[in-house]
mmCIF file of C-alpha atoms in Angstrom:
data_model
loop_
_atom_site.group_PDB
_atom_site.id
_atom_site.type_symbol
_atom_site.label_atom_id
_atom_site.label_comp_id
_atom_site.label_asym_id
_atom_site.label_seq_id
_atom_site.Cartn_x
_atom_site.Cartn_y
_atom_site.Cartn_z
ATOM 1 C CA MET A 1 -0.058 0.028 -0.037
ATOM 2 C CA SER A 2 1.436 3.359 -1.028
ATOM 3 C CA ASN A 3 1.911 6.240 1.358
ATOM 4 C CA GLN A 4 -0.751 8.337 -0.376
ATOM 5 C CA GLU A 5 -3.330 5.464 0.032
ATOM 6 C CA LYS A 6 -2.386 5.220 3.714
ATOM 7 C CA PHE A 7 -2.865 8.872 4.138
ATOM 8 C CA TRP A 8 -6.328 8.899 2.616
ATOM 9 C CA LYS A 9 -7.405 5.892 4.507
ATOM 10 C CA PHE A 10 -6.234 7.504 7.744
ATOM 11 C CA GLY A 11 -8.018 10.696 6.894
ATOM 12 C CA LEU A 12 -11.324 8.897 6.228
ATOM 13 C CA PHE A 13 -11.051 7.011 9.482
ATOM 14 C CA PHE A 14 -10.478 10.260 11.370
ATOM 15 C CA VAL A 15 -13.499 11.982 9.821
ATOM 16 C CA ILE A 16 -15.740 8.947 10.654
ATOM 17 C CA PHE A 17 -14.465 8.765 14.103
ATOM 18 C CA PHE A 18 -14.829 12.521 14.831
ATOM 19 C CA THR A 19 -18.297 12.629 13.296
ATOM 20 C CA SER A 20 -19.468 9.644 15.358
ATOM 21 C CA PHE A 21 -18.129 11.195 18.510
ATOM 22 C CA LEU A 22 -19.803 14.468 17.697
ATOM 23 C CA PHE A 23 -23.187 12.965 17.263
ATOM 24 C CA TRP A 24 -22.710 10.733 20.415
ATOM 25 C CA SER A 25 -21.984 13.835 22.311
ATOM 26 C CA ILE A 26 -25.093 15.662 21.281
ATOM 27 C CA PHE A 27 -27.294 12.731 21.694
ATOM 28 C CA THR A 28 -25.990 12.108 25.229
ATOM 29 C CA PHE A 29 -26.510 15.715 26.234
ATOM 30 C CA LEU A 30 -30.016 15.780 24.927
ATOM 31 C CA TYR A 31 -30.823 12.397 26.520
ATOM 32 C CA ILE A 32 -29.580 13.356 29.950
ATOM 33 C CA GLY A 33 -31.461 16.616 29.823
ATOM 34 C CA SER A 34 -34.797 14.686 29.101
ATOM 35 C CA GLN A 35 -34.470 11.926 31.707
ATOM 36 C CA GLU A 36 -35.290 11.704 35.366
ATOM 37 C CA VAL A 37 -32.117 12.011 37.433
ATOM 38 C CA GLU A 38 -31.538 8.899 39.676
ATOM 39 C CA GLY A 39 -28.651 8.394 42.042
ATOM 40 C CA ASN A 40 -25.288 9.954 41.600
ATOM 41 C CA ASN A 41 -24.289 11.863 38.312
ATOM 42 C CA THR A 42 -22.619 9.911 35.752
ATOM 43 C CA TRP A 43 -19.341 10.991 34.243
ATOM 44 C CA SER A 44 -21.119 12.103 30.945
ATOM 45 C CA LYS A 45 -23.637 14.088 32.901
ATOM 46 C CA LYS A 46 -20.954 15.859 34.797
ATOM 47 C CA PHE A 47 -19.089 16.516 31.696
ATOM 48 C CA PHE A 48 -21.924 17.999 29.658
ATOM 49 C CA THR A 49 -23.224 19.923 32.632
ATOM 50 C CA ASN A 50 -19.924 21.559 33.439
ATOM 51 C CA TYR A 51 -18.771 22.278 29.897
ATOM 52 C CA SER A 52 -22.023 23.161 28.241
ATOM 53 C CA LYS A 53 -22.600 26.665 26.936
ATOM 54 C CA TYR A 54 -24.750 27.315 29.951
ATOM 55 C CA SER A 55 -21.755 26.970 32.425
ATOM 56 C CA PHE A 56 -23.762 25.831 35.352
ATOM 57 C CA ASP A 57 -25.605 22.727 36.551
ATOM 58 C CA ILE A 58 -29.305 22.670 35.709
ATOM 59 C CA SER A 59 -29.841 19.016 36.421
ATOM 60 C CA LYS A 60 -32.016 20.062 39.414
ATOM 61 C CA PHE A 61 -34.465 21.699 36.909
ATOM 62 C CA TRP A 62 -34.666 18.494 34.699
ATOM 63 C CA GLU A 63 -35.241 16.345 37.889
ATOM 64 C CA VAL A 64 -38.147 18.528 38.796
ATOM 65 C CA HIS A 65 -39.439 18.663 35.297
ATOM 66 C CA SER A 66 -39.431 14.843 35.074
ATOM 67 C CA PHE A 67 -41.163 14.465 38.393
ATOM 68 C CA VAL A 68 -43.878 16.857 37.401
ATOM 69 C CA LYS A 69 -44.427 15.168 34.028
ATOM 70 C CA LYS A 70 -44.909 11.851 35.863
ATOM 71 C CA ASN A 71 -46.890 12.910 38.955
ATOM 72 C CA TYR A 72 -48.703 16.316 38.348
ATOM 73 C CA TYR A 73 -52.251 15.407 37.521
ATOM 74 C CA ALA A 74 -53.138 18.498 35.360
ATOM 75 C CA VAL A 75 -49.772 18.801 33.578
ATOM 76 C CA ASP A 76 -51.517 18.477 30.170
ATOM 77 C CA GLY A 77 -53.527 21.592 30.952
ATOM 78 C CA VAL A 78 -50.464 23.735 31.330
ATOM 79 C CA LYS A 79 -48.964 25.460 28.429
ATOM 80 C CA GLU A 80 -45.360 24.838 27.815
ATOM 81 C CA GLU A 81 -44.944 28.538 26.770
ATOM 82 C CA ASP A 82 -46.236 29.658 30.206
ATOM 83 C CA ILE A 83 -43.724 27.185 32.076
ATOM 84 C CA VAL A 84 -40.829 28.539 30.031
ATOM 85 C CA ASP A 85 -41.913 32.260 30.621
ATOM 86 C CA GLY A 86 -42.328 31.510 34.307
ATOM 87 C CA MET A 87 -38.617 29.948 34.515
ATOM 88 C CA ILE A 88 -37.273 33.130 32.892
ATOM 89 C CA ARG A 89 -39.143 35.411 35.270
ATOM 90 C CA TRP A 90 -37.835 33.550 38.231
ATOM 91 C CA TYR A 91 -34.344 33.699 36.779
ATOM 92 C CA MET A 92 -34.626 37.487 36.456
ATOM 93 C CA GLU A 93 -35.988 37.848 39.831
ATOM 94 C CA ALA A 94 -33.071 35.831 41.237
ATOM 95 C CA LEU A 95 -30.766 38.650 40.100
ATOM 96 C CA TRP A 96 -32.420 40.972 42.827
ATOM 97 C CA ASP A 97 -32.461 43.813 40.336
ATOM 98 C CA LYS A 98 -35.706 45.567 39.882
ATOM 99 C CA HIS A 99 -34.548 47.160 36.725
ATOM 100 C CA SER A 100 -33.889 43.855 34.998
ATOM 101 C CA GLU A 101 -36.961 41.971 33.865
ATOM 102 C CA PHE A 102 -38.358 39.725 31.189
ATOM 103 C CA MET A 103 -41.315 40.757 29.142
ATOM 104 C CA ASN A 104 -43.287 38.559 26.755
ATOM 105 C CA VAL A 105 -44.703 39.855 23.424
ATOM 106 C CA SER A 106 -47.901 41.379 24.878
ATOM 107 C CA GLU A 107 -45.992 42.985 27.716
ATOM 108 C CA LYS A 108 -43.383 44.385 25.499
ATOM 109 C CA LYS A 109 -46.123 45.877 23.223
ATOM 110 C CA GLN A 110 -47.604 47.711 26.366
ATOM 111 C CA PHE A 111 -44.142 48.869 27.431
ATOM 112 C CA ASP A 112 -43.593 50.414 23.894
ATOM 113 C CA GLU A 113 -46.920 52.127 24.234
ATOM 114 C CA MET A 114 -45.766 53.701 27.493
ATOM 115 C CA LEU A 115 -42.561 54.846 25.860
ATOM 116 C CA ALA A 116 -44.789 56.416 23.031
ATOM 117 C CA GLY A 117 -46.565 58.285 25.806
ATOM 118 C CA ASP A 118 -50.078 57.095 24.733
ATOM 119 C CA PHE A 119 -51.849 54.495 26.954
ATOM 120 C CA GLU A 120 -54.880 53.765 29.114
ATOM 121 C CA TRP A 121 -54.531 53.430 32.853
ATOM 122 C CA ILE A 122 -54.603 55.334 36.096
ATOM 123 C CA GLY A 123 -51.101 56.721 35.923
ATOM 124 C CA ALA A 124 -49.329 54.879 38.735
ATOM 125 C CA ILE A 125 -46.160 52.931 38.394
ATOM 126 C CA VAL A 126 -46.261 49.947 40.621
ATOM 127 C CA TRP A 127 -43.601 47.403 41.742
ATOM 128 C CA LYS A 128 -43.722 44.091 43.470
ATOM 129 C CA HIS A 129 -44.028 44.212 47.237
ATOM 130 C CA GLU A 130 -43.596 41.001 49.379
ATOM 131 C CA LEU A 131 -47.181 40.103 49.079
ATOM 132 C CA TRP A 132 -48.887 42.800 47.031
ATOM 133 C CA VAL A 133 -47.715 45.718 44.860
ATOM 134 C CA ILE A 134 -46.301 49.030 45.919
ATOM 135 C CA VAL A 135 -46.822 52.416 44.151
ATOM 136 C CA GLU A 136 -43.322 53.637 43.173
ATOM 137 C CA ARG A 137 -44.101 56.731 41.118
ATOM 138 C CA LEU A 138 -46.956 58.834 39.824
ATOM 139 C CA ILE A 139 -47.605 60.649 36.551
ATOM 140 C CA SER A 140 -48.526 64.282 37.059
ATOM 141 C CA SER A 141 -52.225 65.150 36.307
ATOM 142 C CA SER A 142 -53.081 61.407 36.268
ATOM 143 C CA PRO A 143 -56.175 59.881 37.895
ATOM 144 C CA ALA A 144 -54.069 58.442 40.565
ATOM 145 C CA LYS A 145 -52.400 61.746 41.315
ATOM 146 C CA LYS A 146 -55.764 63.523 41.465
ATOM 147 C CA SER A 147 -57.175 60.831 43.807
ATOM 148 C CA ASP A 148 -54.268 61.430 46.265
ATOM 149 C CA VAL A 149 -52.703 57.923 45.556
ATOM 150 C CA ARG A 150 -49.104 58.343 46.836
ATOM 151 C CA ALA A 151 -45.718 56.892 46.240
ATOM 152 C CA GLY A 152 -45.253 54.099 48.892
ATOM 153 C CA ASP A 153 -48.891 53.203 49.029
ATOM 154 C CA ILE A 154 -49.432 49.315 49.039
ATOM 155 C CA ILE A 155 -52.266 48.049 46.913
ATOM 156 C CA VAL A 156 -53.844 44.978 48.556
ATOM 157 C CA LYS A 157 -57.169 44.749 46.659
ATOM 158 C CA VAL A 158 -58.474 45.694 43.260
ATOM 159 C CA ASP A 159 -62.304 45.940 43.000
ATOM 160 C CA GLY A 160 -62.493 43.854 46.190
ATOM 161 C CA LEU A 161 -60.289 41.050 44.801
ATOM 162 C CA SER A 162 -57.169 40.317 46.922
ATOM 163 C CA ILE A 163 -54.048 40.621 44.765
ATOM 164 C CA GLU A 164 -52.002 38.788 47.372
ATOM 165 C CA TRP A 165 -49.297 36.729 45.734
ATOM 166 C CA PHE A 166 -50.065 38.252 42.323
ATOM 167 C CA ASN A 167 -47.010 38.951 40.289
ATOM 168 C CA VAL A 168 -46.780 42.597 39.092
ATOM 169 C CA TYR A 169 -48.032 41.858 35.518
ATOM 170 C CA ASP A 170 -51.188 40.180 36.793
ATOM 171 C CA ALA A 171 -51.691 43.058 39.274
ATOM 172 C CA VAL A 172 -51.322 45.647 36.687
ATOM 173 C CA ALA A 173 -53.680 43.762 34.223
ATOM 174 C CA LYS A 174 -56.473 44.180 36.971
ATOM 175 C CA ILE A 175 -55.674 47.812 37.511
ATOM 176 C CA LYS A 176 -55.345 49.292 34.064
ATOM 177 C CA TRP A 177 -57.742 49.950 31.155
ATOM 178 C CA PRO A 178 -60.102 50.482 29.567
ATOM 179 C CA ALA A 179 -60.435 54.360 29.725
ATOM 180 C CA GLY A 180 -63.687 55.626 31.026
ATOM 181 C CA THR A 181 -64.289 52.740 33.530
ATOM 182 C CA GLN A 182 -63.718 52.852 37.325
ATOM 183 C CA VAL A 183 -61.494 50.900 39.500
ATOM 184 C CA LYS A 184 -61.508 50.652 43.335
ATOM 185 C CA LEU A 185 -58.215 50.195 45.087
ATOM 186 C CA THR A 186 -57.708 49.047 48.679
ATOM 187 C CA ILE A 187 -54.595 50.617 50.006
ATOM 188 C CA LEU A 188 -52.285 50.309 53.062
ATOM 189 C CA ARG A 189 -50.447 53.562 53.870
ATOM 190 C CA MET A 190 -47.586 53.358 56.362
ATOM 191 C CA TRP A 191 -48.596 56.233 58.559
ATOM 192 C CA GLU A 192 -52.392 55.553 58.296
ATOM 193 C CA LYS A 193 -54.116 53.462 60.940
ATOM 194 C CA ASP A 194 -56.988 52.477 58.722
ATOM 195 C CA VAL A 195 -57.128 50.878 55.294
ATOM 196 C CA LEU A 196 -57.904 53.332 52.526
ATOM 197 C CA GLU A 197 -60.284 52.922 49.740
ATOM 198 C CA LYS A 198 -60.092 54.952 46.604
ATOM 199 C CA THR A 199 -62.232 54.876 43.475
ATOM 200 C CA LEU A 200 -60.513 56.091 40.275
ATOM 201 C CA GLN A 201 -61.638 56.574 36.772
ATOM 202 C CA ARG A 202 -59.213 55.130 34.277
ATOM 203 C CA ASP A 203 -58.283 57.539 31.493
ATOM 204 C CA LYS A 204 -56.450 57.583 28.197
ATOM 205 C CA ILE A 205 -53.202 59.403 29.085
ATOM 206 C CA LYS A 206 -51.397 61.088 26.290
ATOM 207 C CA ILE A 207 -48.006 62.376 27.582
ATOM 208 C CA PRO A 208 -46.549 65.091 25.280
ATOM 209 C CA SER A 209 -42.801 64.661 25.251
ATOM 210 C CA VAL A 210 -42.293 68.383 25.540
ATOM 211 C CA ASP A 211 -44.244 71.256 26.948
ATOM 212 C CA SER A 212 -42.931 74.884 26.366
ATOM 213 C CA LYS A 213 -43.811 78.453 26.681
ATOM 214 C CA VAL A 214 -42.262 81.897 27.285
ATOM 215 C CA PHE A 215 -43.494 83.614 30.585
ATOM 216 C CA THR A 216 -45.582 86.656 29.671
ATOM 217 C CA GLY A 217 -43.764 89.898 30.443
ATOM 218 C CA SER A 218 -40.321 88.297 30.804
ATOM 219 C CA GLN A 219 -37.525 86.917 28.787
ATOM 220 C CA VAL A 220 -37.543 83.581 30.480
ATOM 221 C CA GLY A 221 -38.658 80.338 28.696
ATOM 222 C CA TYR A 222 -39.937 77.131 30.223
ATOM 223 C CA ILE A 223 -39.474 73.666 28.735
ATOM 224 C CA ALA A 224 -40.894 70.622 30.581
ATOM 225 C CA LEU A 225 -39.462 67.311 29.465
ATOM 226 C CA ASN A 226 -42.012 64.678 30.288
ATOM 227 C CA ILE A 227 -40.215 61.690 28.708
ATOM 228 C CA PHE A 228 -37.176 60.872 26.747
ATOM 229 C CA TRP A 229 -38.121 58.960 23.630
ATOM 230 C CA ASP A 230 -37.501 58.892 19.922
ATOM 231 C CA GLU A 231 -39.206 62.332 19.129
ATOM 232 C CA THR A 232 -38.214 64.259 22.288
ATOM 233 C CA SER A 233 -34.946 65.723 20.852
ATOM 234 C CA ARG A 234 -36.727 66.816 17.836
ATOM 235 C CA ASP A 235 -39.499 68.615 19.883
ATOM 236 C CA PHE A 236 -36.918 69.980 22.253
ATOM 237 C CA ARG A 237 -35.085 71.617 19.350
ATOM 238 C CA LYS A 238 -38.242 73.182 18.194
ATOM 239 C CA ALA A 239 -38.779 74.672 21.610
ATOM 240 C CA ILE A 240 -35.237 75.982 21.736
ATOM 241 C CA THR A 241 -35.637 77.590 18.245
ATOM 242 C CA GLN A 242 -38.738 79.374 19.657
ATOM 243 C CA MET A 243 -36.896 80.555 22.704
ATOM 244 C CA LYS A 244 -34.123 81.997 20.386
ATOM 245 C CA GLU A 245 -36.699 83.792 18.184
ATOM 246 C CA GLU A 246 -38.287 85.325 21.184
ATOM 247 C CA LYS A 247 -35.005 86.515 22.314
ATOM 248 C CA THR A 248 -35.071 84.880 25.795
ATOM 249 C CA LYS A 249 -32.180 85.360 28.225
ATOM 250 C CA GLY A 250 -32.667 82.151 30.095
ATOM 251 C CA ILE A 251 -34.724 79.032 30.172
ATOM 252 C CA ILE A 252 -36.127 76.677 32.975
ATOM 253 C CA ILE A 253 -35.851 73.010 32.041
ATOM 254 C CA ASP A 254 -38.296 71.020 34.097
ATOM 255 C CA LEU A 255 -37.402 67.302 34.704
ATOM 256 C CA ARG A 256 -39.674 66.724 37.583
ATOM 257 C CA ASP A 257 -41.516 63.369 37.495
ATOM 258 C CA ASN A 258 -39.682 62.421 34.284
ATOM 259 C CA TRP A 259 -38.326 58.898 35.230
ATOM 260 C CA TRP A 260 -37.996 57.150 31.875
ATOM 261 C CA GLY A 261 -36.668 57.154 28.390
ATOM 262 C CA TYR A 262 -33.811 56.487 26.114
ATOM 263 C CA LEU A 263 -30.135 57.337 26.895
ATOM 264 C CA GLN A 264 -29.600 58.405 23.203
ATOM 265 C CA SER A 265 -32.437 60.942 23.500
ATOM 266 C CA ALA A 266 -30.788 62.510 26.537
ATOM 267 C CA VAL A 267 -27.521 62.735 24.687
ATOM 268 C CA GLN A 268 -29.207 64.444 21.755
ATOM 269 C CA ILE A 269 -30.917 66.918 24.032
ATOM 270 C CA LEU A 270 -27.703 67.701 25.901
ATOM 271 C CA SER A 271 -25.927 68.300 22.506
ATOM 272 C CA GLU A 272 -28.255 71.272 21.958
ATOM 273 C CA LEU A 273 -26.890 72.952 25.077
ATOM 274 C CA LEU A 274 -23.162 71.923 25.440
ATOM 275 C CA LYS A 275 -20.384 72.573 22.992
ATOM 276 C CA ASN A 276 -19.093 69.817 20.838
ATOM 277 C CA GLY A 277 -17.074 67.156 22.564
ATOM 278 C CA ALA A 278 -18.180 68.149 26.149
ATOM 279 C CA PRO A 279 -18.390 65.042 28.355
ATOM 280 C CA LEU A 280 -21.961 63.747 29.054
ATOM 281 C CA VAL A 281 -22.012 60.328 30.436
ATOM 282 C CA GLU A 282 -20.025 57.025 30.386
ATOM 283 C CA THR A 283 -21.619 53.554 30.733
ATOM 284 C CA ARG A 284 -19.498 50.932 32.303
ATOM 285 C CA PHE A 285 -19.872 47.223 31.857
ATOM 286 C CA ARG A 286 -18.585 44.180 33.717
ATOM 287 C CA ASN A 287 -16.272 43.723 30.763
ATOM 288 C CA SER A 288 -14.485 47.025 30.674
ATOM 289 C CA SER A 289 -13.739 46.789 27.006
ATOM 290 C CA LEU A 290 -17.401 47.359 26.406
ATOM 291 C CA ASN A 291 -17.464 50.673 28.380
ATOM 292 C CA LYS A 292 -18.834 53.462 26.257
ATOM 293 C CA TYR A 293 -18.142 57.187 26.482
ATOM 294 C CA TYR A 294 -20.816 59.713 25.205
ATOM 295 C CA PRO A 295 -19.639 63.249 24.309
ATOM 296 C CA SER A 296 -21.782 66.171 22.969
ATOM 297 C CA ILE A 297 -22.320 65.828 19.304
ATOM 298 C CA ASN A 298 -23.160 69.505 18.789
ATOM 299 C CA ASP A 299 -23.195 70.998 15.219
ATOM 300 C CA GLY A 300 -22.028 74.370 16.468
ATOM 301 C CA ASP A 301 -25.410 75.994 17.077
ATOM 302 C CA ILE A 302 -26.112 75.825 20.799
ATOM 303 C CA TYR A 303 -28.326 77.774 23.219
ATOM 304 C CA THR A 304 -25.889 79.835 25.201
ATOM 305 C CA TRP A 305 -28.014 81.728 27.812
ATOM 306 C CA LYS A 306 -28.636 80.770 31.441
ATOM 307 C CA ILE A 307 -30.298 77.572 32.373
ATOM 308 C CA VAL A 308 -32.174 76.417 35.566
ATOM 309 C CA VAL A 309 -32.905 72.718 35.870
ATOM 310 C CA LEU A 310 -35.754 71.475 38.174
ATOM 311 C CA VAL A 311 -35.641 67.935 39.515
ATOM 312 C CA ASN A 312 -37.405 65.963 42.340
ATOM 313 C CA GLU A 313 -37.636 62.551 43.888
ATOM 314 C CA ASN A 314 -39.316 61.153 40.707
ATOM 315 C CA SER A 315 -36.515 62.335 38.460
ATOM 316 C CA ALA A 316 -34.718 59.293 37.272
ATOM 317 C CA SER A 317 -32.573 57.670 34.534
ATOM 318 C CA ALA A 318 -32.211 59.948 31.530
ATOM 319 C CA SER A 319 -33.346 62.855 33.624
ATOM 320 C CA GLU A 320 -30.572 62.323 36.056
ATOM 321 C CA ILE A 321 -28.017 62.048 33.271
ATOM 322 C CA THR A 322 -29.329 65.312 31.678
ATOM 323 C CA ALA A 323 -29.189 67.234 35.093
ATOM 324 C CA GLY A 324 -25.939 65.822 36.090
ATOM 325 C CA ALA A 325 -24.127 66.556 32.767
ATOM 326 C CA LEU A 326 -25.508 70.169 32.700
ATOM 327 C CA ARG A 327 -24.352 70.655 36.360
ATOM 328 C CA GLU A 328 -20.888 69.009 35.971
ATOM 329 C CA ASN A 329 -20.268 71.168 32.767
ATOM 330 C CA ASP A 330 -21.113 74.287 34.855
ATOM 331 C CA ARG A 331 -23.899 74.946 32.478
ATOM 332 C CA ALA A 332 -26.990 75.073 34.748
ATOM 333 C CA ILE A 333 -28.175 75.793 38.155
ATOM 334 C CA LEU A 334 -30.168 72.961 39.918
ATOM 335 C CA VAL A 335 -33.153 73.554 41.913
ATOM 336 C CA TRP A 336 -33.748 70.208 43.550
ATOM 337 C CA LYS A 337 -34.930 67.612 45.830
ATOM 338 C CA LYS A 338 -32.975 64.522 46.018
ATOM 339 C CA THR A 339 -33.509 62.531 42.821
ATOM 340 C CA TYR A 340 -34.519 58.794 42.496
ATOM 341 C CA GLY A 341 -30.925 57.553 42.284
ATOM 342 C CA LYS A 342 -31.008 55.112 39.427
ATOM 343 C CA TRP A 343 -27.377 54.164 38.961
ATOM 344 C CA SER A 344 -27.984 51.640 35.857
ATOM 345 C CA VAL A 345 -28.691 52.123 32.237
ATOM 346 C CA GLN A 346 -31.269 49.675 30.860
ATOM 347 C CA GLU A 347 -30.916 48.190 27.365
ATOM 348 C CA PRO A 348 -33.427 46.054 25.729
ATOM 349 C CA PHE A 349 -32.561 42.705 24.239
ATOM 350 C CA ASP A 350 -34.922 41.050 21.730
ATOM 351 C CA LEU A 351 -35.257 37.270 21.747
ATOM 352 C CA SER A 352 -35.763 35.178 18.641
ATOM 353 C CA SER A 353 -39.320 34.340 19.897
ATOM 354 C CA GLY A 354 -40.286 38.110 19.720
ATOM 355 C CA ASP A 355 -40.245 38.505 23.625
#
C-alpha cells in the first residue's frame, strides 16, 4: 500500500471517528436533559453539565421537570410557553435587580406604548411588594395623582379582589384599562391606621414629550421634558428655536416626575446645550472593554443663555443624566429635591421568539 493510500485511509477513518463522537456527544447531552435523574451523576452528565454553553448545573430543573411530568395530575392543561416564561421570570428575579426583567410579546407591546406616551391606565407605576404591589411613582395630572394615591402606598385589593401573591404583571392587568371605567383600590399607607379605599376613573393618558412656553412679560422660557423617547430631541429643538426667536435670556428645564426614556435621547438633547465634545456620560460594563463614552455631538449651534434645571424625587434615569451633565459642565443651576438615584442604564434585548 502506497503512502498516499495510507494517508487517505487514515483521513477517512479520522473523519468518521470525529463525526461519530460529535453525534454521540449531542445525543448524550439531549438524552440526559430529558431523563429523570436517579442516584449519582454519571461521568457524561457531569461532563456535559460543566462544559456546556450554559456553564452551570441545571440538572435540578430536569429532575423537577421529570417528576412533574410523571406525577402532576393536570400537567396536560399547562402550556409549555407559560412554564418557560415562568422559568425566565424567576431567573430574572433571582438577580435581585428590579430594573432587569423579562417581558413577553404582549407586555413588550404595552411597554412600547408607554414609551410612546399614549396608553390607558390610572397613571401609577407599581412594583412588586412581598405580598402585594407598591406604588413607586405617579404621573402628574393622572387619575391616581388627582385621587391622592401616593408613592409608597401598598395596593392590597383591586375591585374587592385580593391581589396577594399576584405577580406585578397580573396585578397591573387588573388595575389598568379600559379608559372611562372605574377601579376601586384598597390601600395600606404606612402612617395611616385604617385601610384606605379609593375609586379612580381610568383615562387615556397622552403624555406630550415636551411642553414649552415663554412667560408673559419676561424673557424667560420654560421647557418641561416629560419623557425621553424617539421624538423628544426633535420637539426640544423646536422649543429651543422658539426661545431664540423670542430672544429669551434664560430657560427653565423642568425634569420633575420624568423617570423614563432613552439614553440616546438625553445625549441628543444635551448636545443642543453643550459645546461639541463636552463629556456627558459614560456607561460601564462588567467587561471594561465594552465601556462607552458619550460626548456632546453638537453641530455648532447651541443655546448659550442661562439655564435652571428642576428635579425631584421622581426624576430618574435619563433625567438624572441630563441634570448631572449640565451641572458638571457648569452649564446650569439645579433647583432640586434628591432624585431617584438610578445608577444603571437599561438596554433592551430582543429574543428570537419576539419576547
